[in-house]
Amino acid sequence: MEQQQPPRPARCGAPARPREAPPLPPWARFGGAGAWGPGRAVGADGRSRLPWVSTILLTVFVMAGSGFAAHGQPDRAPLDVFARLLIVAACAVLLLRRRHPVLAVFGTAGATMVYLGAGYPYGPILIAVAVGCFAAIVAGHRRAAWAAVGMLWLGHLLVAHWLYRWLPPQGDRAAPWGQELAVTAWVLAVLAVAELMRVRREQWARAGAERAAANRRRADEERLRIAQELHDVLAHSISVINVQAGVGLALLDSDPEQARTALTTIKSASKEALGEVRQVLDTLRAPGDAPRSPAPGLDRLPELVEQAAAAGLTVETETTGVRRNLPPGADLAAFRIVQEALTNVVRHSGSRTARVGVGYTPGMLELRVDDDGPAAPGDAGGSGNGLIGMRERAAALGGTIEAGPRPDGGFRVVARLPLTRTAPRETP
């Protein structure tokens, strides 16, 4: 017998978060989705449930209201069993207004036309026609709704001004034309309100789609940011590990002590990489949790120099201007740009020396990383995303990146990052 697979854990150590449901439109917040309006309540099988509750309530209301209306219209035919069956039919067909709105609106309009043609009193049965019209228009069947209501209106005109001679009740007279103005106004009001509901529903749907798109964009941006962080951390550390692994293999037999030093460097670099990866993945935890350690900044530039030295690269640093407390985003971006630039020197340059310049000017931080070249022979590895990531980091802060070969054969990376006003501090 097959064993059930355990549930898959959340990726990257992050707790699984429930997906937020989109906000419901106003009509879906009372008595279920679409109690009187055309909201779609969906069952477990993915199909719209029949609106039993609202239809039964509407039937009871129309039945009771028609009884009261009959007392006020003694010249009309009294309500009998056939009249009540027509009321039930006009309301019962509204059970299909979600799955088959066209059938619902024509069915309720047809039953109402027979009811009026039989001479029964005017009353709330017209509300059933309004509900069917709303459902059809909001569902997008505007022509069908207009046709059904227009058919009922024309049928009423024929009955009230021509066919009344041959239809019950006996001795009926033609309806006054002033009454037709009220009927016409009612028809136009029903259609106008239904059209307004359709427009509002489209606006709600469009706003919901825009919110969902914005949420997807934010999620994509967050994934891109985390991918950039992981790329910068892993590219630098793995480059150091790769160089030291090559040194260790080359000296394993001839100089075991130097090979031991290389392995020690690999252990230190891998430990540092694991710590930074864990810090990046901490951002995937539930919102509101504070990070366990501060993000790296230019204060850790000496660590980059030491790691580069372990990889066989001598780095000279120079700071000009008055050193300032940088905003967290700019400080992290500056650190990652220098880290990536040094990683590219280790990977792609034959030079074993590099120079890092950090310049502080009012409102601007300038970073400059130079190496003397030439380019390393053969495939140095890498995905080619280093410069792209640096440009994206700088662009996110409104800055620029210039990277290219120097006339003397080396390579230069220059980053300019705008800064907000911060308090100066003494350079140690």
Coordinates of C-alpha atoms in Angstrom, one line a residue:
M1 CA 0.0 0.0 0.0
E2 CA 1.3 3.4 -0.9
Q3 CA 2.4 5.7 1.8
Q4 CA 1.1 9.2 1.9
Q5 CA 3.6 11.9 1.2
P6 CA 4.2 14.3 4.1
P7 CA 3.3 18.0 3.3
R8 CA 6.2 19.9 1.7
P9 CA 7.8 22.5 3.9
A10 CA 7.9 26.1 2.9
R11 CA 10.8 27.0 0.6
C12 CA 14.0 28.5 2.0
G13 CA 13.0 27.9 5.6
A14 CA 10.1 30.3 5.4
P15 CA 6.8 29.5 7.2
A16 CA 4.0 28.9 4.8
R17 CA 1.7 31.9 4.7
P18 CA -2.0 31.7 3.8
R19 CA -2.9 33.4 0.6
E20 CA -5.1 36.5 1.2
A21 CA -8.5 36.4 -0.4
P22 CA -9.4 39.4 -2.5
P23 CA -11.9 41.8 -0.9
L24 CA -15.6 41.0 -1.5
P25 CA -17.9 43.5 -3.2
P26 CA -20.5 45.1 -0.9
W27 CA -23.4 42.9 -2.0
A28 CA -21.4 39.7 -1.0
R29 CA -21.0 40.9 2.7
F30 CA -24.6 40.4 3.7
G31 CA -26.4 37.0 3.7
G32 CA -23.8 35.3 1.5
A33 CA -22.6 36.2 -2.0
G34 CA -25.3 37.9 -4.0
A35 CA -28.3 37.7 -1.7
W36 CA -30.2 40.1 -3.9
G37 CA -27.6 41.1 -6.3
P38 CA -25.7 39.1 -8.9
G39 CA -22.7 38.0 -6.8
R40 CA -21.6 34.4 -7.6
A41 CA -21.5 32.0 -4.7
V42 CA -19.4 29.1 -5.8
G43 CA -19.7 25.6 -4.3
A44 CA -17.1 22.9 -3.8
D45 CA -17.6 21.7 -7.4
G46 CA -16.6 25.1 -8.8
R47 CA -20.2 25.9 -10.0
S48 CA -22.4 28.7 -8.7
R49 CA -24.8 27.6 -6.0
L50 CA -28.5 28.2 -6.6
P51 CA -29.7 31.3 -4.6
W52 CA -32.4 29.4 -2.6
V53 CA -32.6 31.7 0.4
S54 CA -33.0 35.0 -1.5
T55 CA -35.4 33.4 -4.0
I56 CA -37.7 32.0 -1.3
L57 CA -37.7 35.4 0.5
L58 CA -38.5 37.2 -2.7
T59 CA -41.4 34.7 -3.4
V60 CA -42.9 35.2 0.1
F61 CA -42.6 39.0 -0.3
V62 CA -44.2 39.1 -3.7
M63 CA -47.0 36.7 -2.7
A64 CA -47.8 38.7 0.4
G65 CA -47.5 42.1 -1.4
S66 CA -49.7 41.0 -4.2
G67 CA -52.4 40.1 -1.7
F68 CA -52.3 43.7 -0.2
A69 CA -52.2 45.2 -3.8
A70 CA -55.4 43.2 -4.7
H71 CA -57.3 44.9 -1.9
G72 CA -56.4 48.3 -3.3
Q73 CA -57.4 47.3 -6.9
P74 CA -61.0 46.0 -6.7
D75 CA -61.5 46.5 -10.5
R76 CA -58.8 43.9 -11.3
A77 CA -59.3 40.2 -11.3
P78 CA -59.0 38.6 -7.9
L79 CA -56.0 36.5 -7.0
D80 CA -56.8 32.8 -7.6
V81 CA -54.7 29.6 -7.8
F82 CA -53.6 30.4 -11.3
A83 CA -52.4 33.9 -10.3
R84 CA -50.4 32.4 -7.4
L85 CA -48.9 29.8 -9.6
L86 CA -47.8 32.6 -12.0
I87 CA -46.2 34.5 -9.1
V88 CA -44.3 31.3 -8.0
A89 CA -43.2 30.7 -11.5
A90 CA -42.0 34.3 -12.0
C91 CA -39.9 34.0 -8.8
A92 CA -38.8 30.4 -9.1
V93 CA -37.1 30.9 -12.5
L94 CA -34.8 33.4 -10.7
L95 CA -33.0 30.4 -9.2
L96 CA -31.2 30.2 -12.5
R97 CA -30.2 33.8 -12.6
R98 CA -26.5 33.0 -11.8
R99 CA -26.0 30.0 -14.1
H100 CA -28.5 31.1 -16.9
P101 CA -29.3 34.8 -16.5
V102 CA -30.8 35.1 -20.0
L103 CA -33.3 32.2 -19.3
A104 CA -34.1 33.8 -15.9
V105 CA -34.9 37.2 -17.2
F106 CA -37.0 36.0 -20.1
G107 CA -38.8 33.5 -17.9
T108 CA -39.8 36.0 -15.2
A109 CA -40.7 38.6 -17.8
G110 CA -42.9 36.0 -19.7
A111 CA -44.7 34.9 -16.5
T112 CA -45.3 38.5 -15.5
M113 CA -46.7 39.3 -18.9
V114 CA -49.2 36.4 -18.6
Y115 CA -50.1 37.6 -15.1
L116 CA -50.8 41.1 -16.3
G117 CA -52.6 39.8 -19.4
A118 CA -55.0 37.8 -17.2
G119 CA -56.1 41.0 -15.5
Y120 CA -54.6 40.4 -12.1
P121 CA -53.6 43.4 -10.0
Y122 CA -50.4 45.3 -10.5
G123 CA -48.0 44.7 -7.6
P124 CA -44.6 43.5 -6.4
I125 CA -44.4 40.8 -9.1
L126 CA -42.6 43.5 -11.1
I127 CA -39.8 43.3 -8.5
A128 CA -39.0 39.8 -9.8
V129 CA -38.5 41.3 -13.3
A130 CA -36.2 43.9 -11.8
V131 CA -34.1 41.2 -10.1
G132 CA -33.8 39.1 -13.3
C133 CA -32.9 42.3 -15.3
F134 CA -30.2 43.1 -12.7
A135 CA -28.7 39.6 -12.9
A136 CA -28.6 39.6 -16.7
I137 CA -27.1 43.0 -17.2
V138 CA -24.5 42.6 -14.5
A139 CA -23.6 39.2 -16.0
G140 CA -22.9 41.0 -19.4
H141 CA -26.2 40.0 -21.2
R142 CA -27.4 43.6 -21.7
R143 CA -29.3 43.0 -24.9
A144 CA -31.1 40.1 -23.5
A145 CA -32.2 42.1 -20.5
W146 CA -33.3 45.1 -22.5
A147 CA -35.2 42.8 -24.9
A148 CA -37.0 41.0 -22.0
V149 CA -38.0 44.2 -20.3
G150 CA -39.0 45.8 -23.6
M151 CA -41.1 42.7 -24.5
L152 CA -42.9 43.1 -21.1
W153 CA -43.5 46.8 -21.7
L154 CA -44.9 46.3 -25.2
G155 CA -47.0 43.4 -24.0
H156 CA -48.4 45.7 -21.3
L157 CA -49.2 48.4 -23.9
L158 CA -51.1 45.9 -26.0
V159 CA -53.1 44.5 -23.1
A160 CA -53.9 47.9 -21.6
H161 CA -54.9 49.7 -24.8
W162 CA -56.1 47.1 -27.3
L163 CA -56.5 43.5 -26.0
Y164 CA -58.3 44.5 -22.8
R165 CA -61.7 44.1 -24.6
W166 CA -61.2 40.3 -24.9
L167 CA -59.2 39.7 -21.7
P168 CA -60.4 39.5 -18.1
P169 CA -61.7 41.2 -16.0
Q170 CA -65.1 41.8 -17.7
G171 CA -65.9 45.4 -18.4
D172 CA -62.3 46.5 -18.2
R173 CA -61.5 49.9 -19.7
A174 CA -58.3 51.2 -21.5
A175 CA -55.7 52.4 -19.1
P176 CA -55.0 56.1 -19.0
W177 CA -51.9 57.3 -20.9
G178 CA -50.7 59.1 -17.8
Q179 CA -50.4 55.7 -16.2
E180 CA -48.1 54.6 -19.0
L181 CA -45.7 57.5 -18.2
A182 CA -45.3 56.0 -14.7
V183 CA -44.8 52.5 -16.2
T184 CA -42.2 53.8 -18.7
A185 CA -40.4 55.7 -15.9
W186 CA -40.3 52.4 -13.9
V187 CA -38.9 50.5 -16.8
L188 CA -36.2 53.1 -17.5
A189 CA -35.3 53.3 -13.8
V190 CA -34.9 49.5 -13.6
L191 CA -32.6 49.5 -16.6
A192 CA -30.6 52.5 -15.4
V193 CA -30.0 51.0 -11.9
A194 CA -29.0 47.7 -13.5
E195 CA -26.5 49.5 -15.8
L196 CA -25.1 51.3 -12.8
M197 CA -24.7 48.1 -10.9
R198 CA -22.9 46.6 -14.0
V199 CA -20.5 49.6 -14.2
R200 CA -19.8 49.5 -10.4
R201 CA -19.1 45.7 -10.6
E202 CA -16.7 46.2 -13.4
Q203 CA -14.9 48.9 -11.4
W204 CA -14.6 46.6 -8.4
A205 CA -13.3 43.8 -10.6
R206 CA -10.8 46.1 -12.3
A207 CA -9.7 47.5 -8.9
G208 CA -9.3 43.9 -7.6
A209 CA -7.2 42.9 -10.6
E210 CA -5.0 46.0 -10.2
R211 CA -4.5 45.1 -6.5
A212 CA -3.6 41.5 -7.4
A213 CA -1.2 42.8 -10.1
A214 CA 0.4 45.1 -7.6
N215 CA 0.8 42.3 -5.1
R216 CA 2.4 40.1 -7.8
R217 CA 4.8 43.0 -8.7
R218 CA 5.8 43.5 -5.1
A219 CA 6.4 39.7 -4.7
D220 CA 8.5 39.7 -7.9
E221 CA 10.5 42.6 -6.7
E222 CA 11.1 41.0 -3.3
R223 CA 12.2 37.7 -5.0
L224 CA 14.5 39.7 -7.3
R225 CA 16.0 41.5 -4.3
I226 CA 16.6 38.3 -2.4
A227 CA 18.1 36.7 -5.6
Q228 CA 20.5 39.6 -5.9
E229 CA 21.6 39.3 -2.3
L230 CA 22.2 35.6 -2.6
H231 CA 24.1 36.1 -5.9
D232 CA 26.4 38.7 -4.4
V233 CA 27.0 36.7 -1.2
L234 CA 27.6 33.3 -2.9
A235 CA 29.5 34.7 -5.9
H236 CA 32.1 36.4 -3.7
S237 CA 32.5 33.6 -1.2
I238 CA 32.5 30.8 -3.8
S239 CA 35.1 32.6 -5.8
V240 CA 37.4 32.7 -2.7
I241 CA 36.7 29.1 -2.0
N242 CA 37.4 28.1 -5.6
V243 CA 40.8 29.9 -5.7
Q244 CA 41.8 28.5 -2.3
A245 CA 40.7 25.0 -3.3
G246 CA 42.9 25.2 -6.4
V247 CA 45.9 26.4 -4.2
G248 CA 45.3 23.5 -1.8
L249 CA 45.2 20.9 -4.5
A250 CA 48.3 22.2 -6.1
L251 CA 50.3 22.3 -2.8
L252 CA 48.8 19.3 -1.1
D253 CA 51.9 17.1 -1.7
S254 CA 54.7 19.7 -2.1
D255 CA 53.7 22.1 0.8
P256 CA 51.2 20.6 3.2
E257 CA 51.4 23.5 5.5
Q258 CA 50.4 26.0 2.8
A259 CA 47.6 23.6 1.8
R260 CA 46.4 23.6 5.4
T261 CA 46.3 27.4 5.3
A262 CA 44.2 27.3 2.1
L263 CA 41.7 24.8 3.7
T264 CA 41.5 27.1 6.7
T265 CA 40.6 30.0 4.4
I266 CA 38.0 27.8 2.7
K267 CA 36.4 27.0 6.1
S268 CA 36.3 30.7 7.1
A269 CA 34.9 31.8 3.8
S270 CA 32.2 29.1 3.8
K271 CA 31.2 30.0 7.4
E272 CA 31.0 33.7 6.5
A273 CA 28.9 32.8 3.4
L274 CA 26.5 30.6 5.5
G275 CA 26.0 33.4 8.0
E276 CA 25.2 35.9 5.3
V277 CA 22.8 33.5 3.5
R278 CA 21.0 32.9 6.8
Q279 CA 20.7 36.6 7.2
V280 CA 19.2 37.0 3.7
L281 CA 16.8 34.2 4.3
D282 CA 15.6 35.8 7.6
T283 CA 13.8 38.3 5.5
L284 CA 11.5 35.6 4.3
R285 CA 10.0 35.1 7.8
A286 CA 6.6 36.5 8.8
P287 CA 6.3 40.3 8.4
G288 CA 7.1 42.3 11.5
D289 CA 10.0 40.2 12.7
A290 CA 13.1 42.2 13.2
P291 CA 16.3 41.0 11.5
R292 CA 18.6 39.0 13.7
S293 CA 21.7 40.9 12.6
P294 CA 22.3 44.3 10.9
A295 CA 22.8 44.3 7.1
P296 CA 26.4 44.7 6.0
G297 CA 27.7 48.1 5.1
L298 CA 31.0 49.9 4.3
D299 CA 32.0 49.4 7.9
R300 CA 32.8 45.8 6.8
L301 CA 35.1 46.9 4.0
P302 CA 38.2 45.6 5.9
E303 CA 36.6 42.1 5.9
L304 CA 36.3 42.3 2.1
V305 CA 40.0 43.2 1.9
E306 CA 40.9 40.2 4.1
Q307 CA 38.8 37.8 2.0
A308 CA 40.3 39.1 -1.2
A309 CA 43.8 38.7 0.3
A310 CA 42.9 35.1 1.1
A311 CA 42.1 34.6 -2.6
G312 CA 45.5 36.0 -3.5
L313 CA 44.3 39.6 -4.4
T314 CA 45.9 42.6 -2.7
V315 CA 43.5 45.4 -2.2
E316 CA 44.4 49.0 -1.4
T317 CA 41.6 51.3 0.0
E318 CA 41.4 55.0 0.0
T319 CA 38.7 57.2 1.5
T320 CA 38.2 60.9 0.6
G321 CA 35.9 63.4 2.0
V322 CA 34.1 63.4 5.4
R323 CA 32.8 60.0 6.2
R324 CA 29.1 59.9 6.9
N325 CA 26.5 57.7 8.4
L326 CA 24.8 56.3 5.3
P327 CA 21.2 55.3 5.0
P328 CA 20.8 51.5 5.4
G329 CA 19.8 50.9 1.8
A330 CA 22.7 53.0 0.4
D331 CA 25.2 51.4 2.8
L332 CA 24.1 47.9 1.8
A333 CA 24.2 48.7 -1.9
A334 CA 27.7 50.3 -1.6
F335 CA 29.0 47.2 0.2
R336 CA 27.5 44.8 -2.3
I337 CA 28.8 46.8 -5.3
V338 CA 32.4 46.8 -3.9
Q339 CA 32.0 43.1 -3.1
E340 CA 30.8 42.2 -6.6
A341 CA 33.5 44.4 -8.2
L342 CA 36.3 42.6 -6.2
T343 CA 34.7 39.2 -7.1
N344 CA 34.9 40.1 -10.8
V345 CA 38.6 41.0 -10.3
V346 CA 39.2 37.6 -8.8
R347 CA 37.3 35.8 -11.5
H348 CA 38.1 37.7 -14.6
S349 CA 41.3 39.6 -14.2
G350 CA 44.9 38.4 -14.3
S351 CA 46.0 41.2 -12.0
R352 CA 46.6 40.4 -8.3
T353 CA 46.2 43.9 -7.1
A354 CA 43.1 46.2 -7.0
R355 CA 42.3 49.6 -5.6
V356 CA 39.1 50.7 -3.9
G357 CA 38.3 54.3 -3.6
V358 CA 35.4 55.6 -1.4
G359 CA 34.6 59.3 -1.9
Y360 CA 32.1 61.3 0.2
T361 CA 30.8 64.5 -1.2
P362 CA 27.7 66.5 -0.2
G363 CA 24.7 64.4 -1.2
M364 CA 26.8 61.8 -3.2
L365 CA 28.8 58.7 -2.5
E366 CA 31.3 57.7 -5.2
L367 CA 32.8 54.2 -5.3
R368 CA 35.8 53.3 -7.6
V369 CA 37.3 49.9 -8.1
D370 CA 40.3 49.5 -10.4
D371 CA 42.5 46.6 -11.4
D372 CA 45.5 46.7 -13.7
G373 CA 44.4 43.7 -15.9
P374 CA 44.9 42.0 -18.2
A375 CA 41.8 39.8 -18.5
A376 CA 42.2 36.2 -17.2
P377 CA 42.7 33.6 -20.0
G378 CA 39.9 31.0 -20.6
D379 CA 36.5 30.8 -19.0
A380 CA 36.6 32.3 -15.6
G381 CA 33.1 31.2 -14.7
G382 CA 30.2 33.3 -13.5
S383 CA 26.8 33.9 -14.8
G384 CA 27.4 37.3 -16.2
N385 CA 24.8 38.9 -13.9
G386 CA 27.3 40.7 -11.7
L387 CA 27.2 44.0 -13.6
I388 CA 23.5 43.8 -14.1
G389 CA 23.0 43.4 -10.4
M390 CA 25.2 46.3 -9.6
R391 CA 23.3 48.5 -12.1
E392 CA 20.0 47.5 -10.6
R393 CA 21.2 48.3 -7.1
A394 CA 22.4 51.7 -8.1
A395 CA 19.3 52.5 -10.2
A396 CA 17.1 51.6 -7.2
L397 CA 18.7 54.4 -5.3
G398 CA 18.7 56.8 -8.3
G399 CA 22.4 56.3 -8.9
T400 CA 24.5 55.1 -11.8
I401 CA 27.2 52.5 -12.6
E402 CA 30.0 53.0 -15.2
A403 CA 32.0 49.9 -15.9
G404 CA 34.5 49.3 -18.7
P405 CA 38.1 48.7 -19.7
R406 CA 40.7 51.4 -19.0
P407 CA 43.1 52.7 -21.7
D408 CA 46.1 51.1 -20.0
G409 CA 44.5 47.6 -20.2
G410 CA 42.9 47.4 -16.8
F411 CA 39.2 47.6 -15.8
R412 CA 37.3 50.2 -13.8
V413 CA 34.0 50.2 -12.0
V414 CA 32.6 53.6 -10.9
A415 CA 29.4 53.8 -8.9
R416 CA 27.7 57.1 -7.9
L417 CA 24.9 56.9 -5.3
P418 CA 22.9 59.9 -4.2
L419 CA 22.5 60.3 -0.4
T420 CA 20.1 62.0 1.9
R421 CA 21.4 64.4 4.4
T422 CA 23.1 62.5 7.2
A423 CA 25.3 63.4 10.1
P424 CA 29.1 63.4 9.5
R425 CA 31.3 61.3 11.6
E426 CA 35.0 61.2 12.1
T427 CA 37.0 58.8 9.9
P428 CA 38.8 56.4 12.1

